[in-house]
Amino acid sequence: MTAGFDSVLRGFRILPVLTVPDPATARLLAEALTAGGARGAEVTFRTPGAEHVLKTMAAHGGMTVGAGTVLTQDQAERAVAAGARFVVSPGYDEEVIAKCRELGVPVVPGIATATELMRALRAGCDTVKLFPAEPLGGVRTLKALAAPFPQARFVPTGGIDISRLAAYLADPAVLAVGGSWMASAAHLARGDYEEIRRLTAEAMERSTP
Ligand code: 3PG
């Protein structure tokens, strides 16, 4: 039986989503995130160097690192081989879920509708990523979607920033909140690790009761 995503999270509720163009910067990024108090991060498979970034960040220690934007079984395999402790998908894909089960790694499928949520629950995934959370209607949509499914836990992601964080975290159905606002493409392009540390620390502070 694969451990759940919640046990991998160990209580942390902020999930920086990282799309890293230059794998050589992974160590600096890991240092900035851990200095800001991050205890986990999602490295997306949207760049050719994602595996290298995952390996470097997993080896850095101090953070539980998973893979995001995992669309295929092959990516799931490569992610886990590189050290991913969990797998996130933007959508619901049975093949990705089956592969993650086989690999023994928690998987968080993306959902945007009640139908997709029902499929995910039936497949045994009780934690789902509400994606893209803000364009879908934000907290209001999350509450409406969560109401018939009290067993479901959500990791809303997509268009969320510090100004909206508290409203999501206050919802009991929300396990954690994901987003790139702490380490955006612009921050990474500028190499602004001090700002990444600051924004991470700010998010961590807001997430601590
Ligand atoms: C993701 O991959 O989860 C999202 O693209 C992150 O969304 P954001 O960039 O709007 O925070």
PDB file of N, CA, C and O and ligand atoms in Angstrom, residues 17 19 42 44 46 68-69 88 90 129 131 157-160 178-181, ligand 1:
ATOM      1  N   VAL A  17       6.033  25.564  -6.651  1.00  0.00           N
ATOM      2  CA  VAL A  17       6.073  24.847  -7.934  1.00  0.00           C
ATOM      3  C   VAL A  17       7.196  25.471  -8.757  1.00  0.00           C
ATOM      4  O   VAL A  17       7.184  26.672  -9.031  1.00  0.00           O
ATOM      5  N   THR A  19       9.719  25.604 -12.057  1.00  0.00           N
ATOM      6  CA  THR A  19      10.041  25.274 -13.449  1.00  0.00           C
ATOM      7  C   THR A  19      11.393  25.925 -13.708  1.00  0.00           C
ATOM      8  O   THR A  19      11.489  27.146 -13.857  1.00  0.00           O
ATOM      9  N   GLU A  42       7.821  21.140  -5.620  1.00  0.00           N
ATOM     10  CA  GLU A  42       7.451  20.346  -6.793  1.00  0.00           C
ATOM     11  C   GLU A  42       8.261  20.852  -7.978  1.00  0.00           C
ATOM     12  O   GLU A  42       8.197  22.031  -8.311  1.00  0.00           O
ATOM     13  N   THR A  44       8.721  20.783 -11.871  1.00  0.00           N
ATOM     14  CA  THR A  44       7.908  20.385 -13.020  1.00  0.00           C
ATOM     15  C   THR A  44       8.763  19.792 -14.139  1.00  0.00           C
ATOM     16  O   THR A  44       9.908  20.209 -14.359  1.00  0.00           O
ATOM     17  N   ARG A  46       8.735  20.339 -17.168  1.00  0.00           N
ATOM     18  CA  ARG A  46       8.482  21.185 -18.332  1.00  0.00           C
ATOM     19  C   ARG A  46       9.777  21.665 -18.952  1.00  0.00           C
ATOM     20  O   ARG A  46       9.755  22.421 -19.912  1.00  0.00           O
ATOM     21  N   GLY A  68       6.346  17.464 -10.795  1.00  0.00           N
ATOM     22  CA  GLY A  68       5.075  17.994 -11.273  1.00  0.00           C
ATOM     23  C   GLY A  68       4.995  17.950 -12.787  1.00  0.00           C
ATOM     24  O   GLY A  68       5.979  17.647 -13.465  1.00  0.00           O
ATOM     25  N   THR A  69       3.802  18.263 -13.297  1.00  0.00           N
ATOM     26  CA  THR A  69       3.545  18.204 -14.749  1.00  0.00           C
ATOM     27  C   THR A  69       3.961  16.838 -15.311  1.00  0.00           C
ATOM     28  O   THR A  69       4.540  16.741 -16.388  1.00  0.00           O
ATOM     29  N   VAL A  88       2.879  14.747  -9.168  1.00  0.00           N
ATOM     30  CA  VAL A  88       1.693  15.586  -9.389  1.00  0.00           C
ATOM     31  C   VAL A  88       1.448  15.681 -10.890  1.00  0.00           C
ATOM     32  O   VAL A  88       2.383  15.793 -11.681  1.00  0.00           O
ATOM     33  N   PRO A  90      -1.180  17.586 -13.941  1.00  0.00           N
ATOM     34  CA  PRO A  90      -2.174  18.655 -14.102  1.00  0.00           C
ATOM     35  C   PRO A  90      -3.582  18.114 -14.322  1.00  0.00           C
ATOM     36  O   PRO A  90      -4.568  18.816 -14.101  1.00  0.00           O
ATOM     37  N   LYS A 129      -5.255  17.666  -6.984  1.00  0.00           N
ATOM     38  CA  LYS A 129      -4.833  19.044  -7.237  1.00  0.00           C
ATOM     39  C   LYS A 129      -5.989  19.743  -7.954  1.00  0.00           C
ATOM     40  O   LYS A 129      -6.399  19.293  -9.028  1.00  0.00           O
ATOM     41  N   PHE A 131      -6.927  22.275 -10.296  1.00  0.00           N
ATOM     42  CA  PHE A 131      -6.113  23.010 -11.261  1.00  0.00           C
ATOM     43  C   PHE A 131      -6.920  23.376 -12.499  1.00  0.00           C
ATOM     44  O   PHE A 131      -7.632  22.522 -13.026  1.00  0.00           O
ATOM     45  N   THR A 157      -3.930  24.814  -6.966  1.00  0.00           N
ATOM     46  CA  THR A 157      -2.750  25.375  -7.625  1.00  0.00           C
ATOM     47  C   THR A 157      -3.197  26.037  -8.921  1.00  0.00           C
ATOM     48  O   THR A 157      -4.111  25.538  -9.583  1.00  0.00           O
ATOM     49  N   GLY A 158      -2.524  27.125  -9.259  1.00  0.00           N
ATOM     50  CA  GLY A 158      -2.829  27.804 -10.522  1.00  0.00           C
ATOM     51  C   GLY A 158      -3.364  29.191 -10.263  1.00  0.00           C
ATOM     52  O   GLY A 158      -4.517  29.344  -9.848  1.00  0.00           O
ATOM     53  N   GLY A 159      -2.509  30.192 -10.444  1.00  0.00           N
ATOM     54  CA  GLY A 159      -2.921  31.577 -10.290  1.00  0.00           C
ATOM     55  C   GLY A 159      -2.996  32.061  -8.852  1.00  0.00           C
ATOM     56  O   GLY A 159      -3.492  33.151  -8.584  1.00  0.00           O
ATOM     57  N   ILE A 160      -2.496  31.272  -7.914  1.00  0.00           N
ATOM     58  CA  ILE A 160      -2.554  31.670  -6.491  1.00  0.00           C
ATOM     59  C   ILE A 160      -1.288  32.451  -6.144  1.00  0.00           C
ATOM     60  O   ILE A 160      -0.202  32.120  -6.612  1.00  0.00           O
ATOM     61  N   GLY A 178      -0.347  25.029  -3.710  1.00  0.00           N
ATOM     62  CA  GLY A 178       0.813  25.061  -4.599  1.00  0.00           C
ATOM     63  C   GLY A 178       0.856  26.328  -5.413  1.00  0.00           C
ATOM     64  O   GLY A 178      -0.177  26.964  -5.661  1.00  0.00           O
ATOM     65  N   GLY A 179       2.061  26.690  -5.853  1.00  0.00           N
ATOM     66  CA  GLY A 179       2.160  27.853  -6.727  1.00  0.00           C
ATOM     67  C   GLY A 179       3.589  28.226  -7.042  1.00  0.00           C
ATOM     68  O   GLY A 179       4.522  27.832  -6.329  1.00  0.00           O
ATOM     69  N   SER A 180       3.712  28.989  -8.111  1.00  0.00           N
ATOM     70  CA  SER A 180       5.052  29.388  -8.553  1.00  0.00           C
ATOM     71  C   SER A 180       5.410  30.797  -8.098  1.00  0.00           C
ATOM     72  O   SER A 180       6.483  31.280  -8.420  1.00  0.00           O
ATOM     73  N   TRP A 181       4.497  31.447  -7.342  1.00  0.00           N
ATOM     74  CA  TRP A 181       4.762  32.857  -7.028  1.00  0.00           C
ATOM     75  C   TRP A 181       6.018  33.050  -6.180  1.00  0.00           C
ATOM     76  O   TRP A 181       6.637  34.103  -6.228  1.00  0.00           O
TER      77      TRP A 181
HETATM   78  C1  3PG B   1       1.448  24.111 -11.855  1.00  0.00           C
HETATM   79  O1  3PG B   1       2.173  23.559 -12.628  1.00  0.00           O
HETATM   80  O2  3PG B   1       1.026  23.562 -10.846  1.00  0.00           O
HETATM   81  C2  3PG B   1       1.002  25.483 -12.123  1.00  0.00           C
HETATM   82  O3  3PG B   1       1.384  25.925 -13.387  1.00  0.00           O
HETATM   83  C3  3PG B   1       1.469  26.461 -11.132  1.00  0.00           C
HETATM   84  O4  3PG B   1       0.573  27.472 -11.231  1.00  0.00           O
HETATM   85  P1  3PG B   1       1.019  28.989 -11.036  1.00  0.00           P
HETATM   86  O5  3PG B   1       2.244  29.187 -11.907  1.00  0.00           O
HETATM   87  O6  3PG B   1      -0.145  29.797 -11.547  1.00  0.00           O
HETATM   88  O7  3PG B   1       1.297  29.190  -9.598  1.00  0.00           O
END
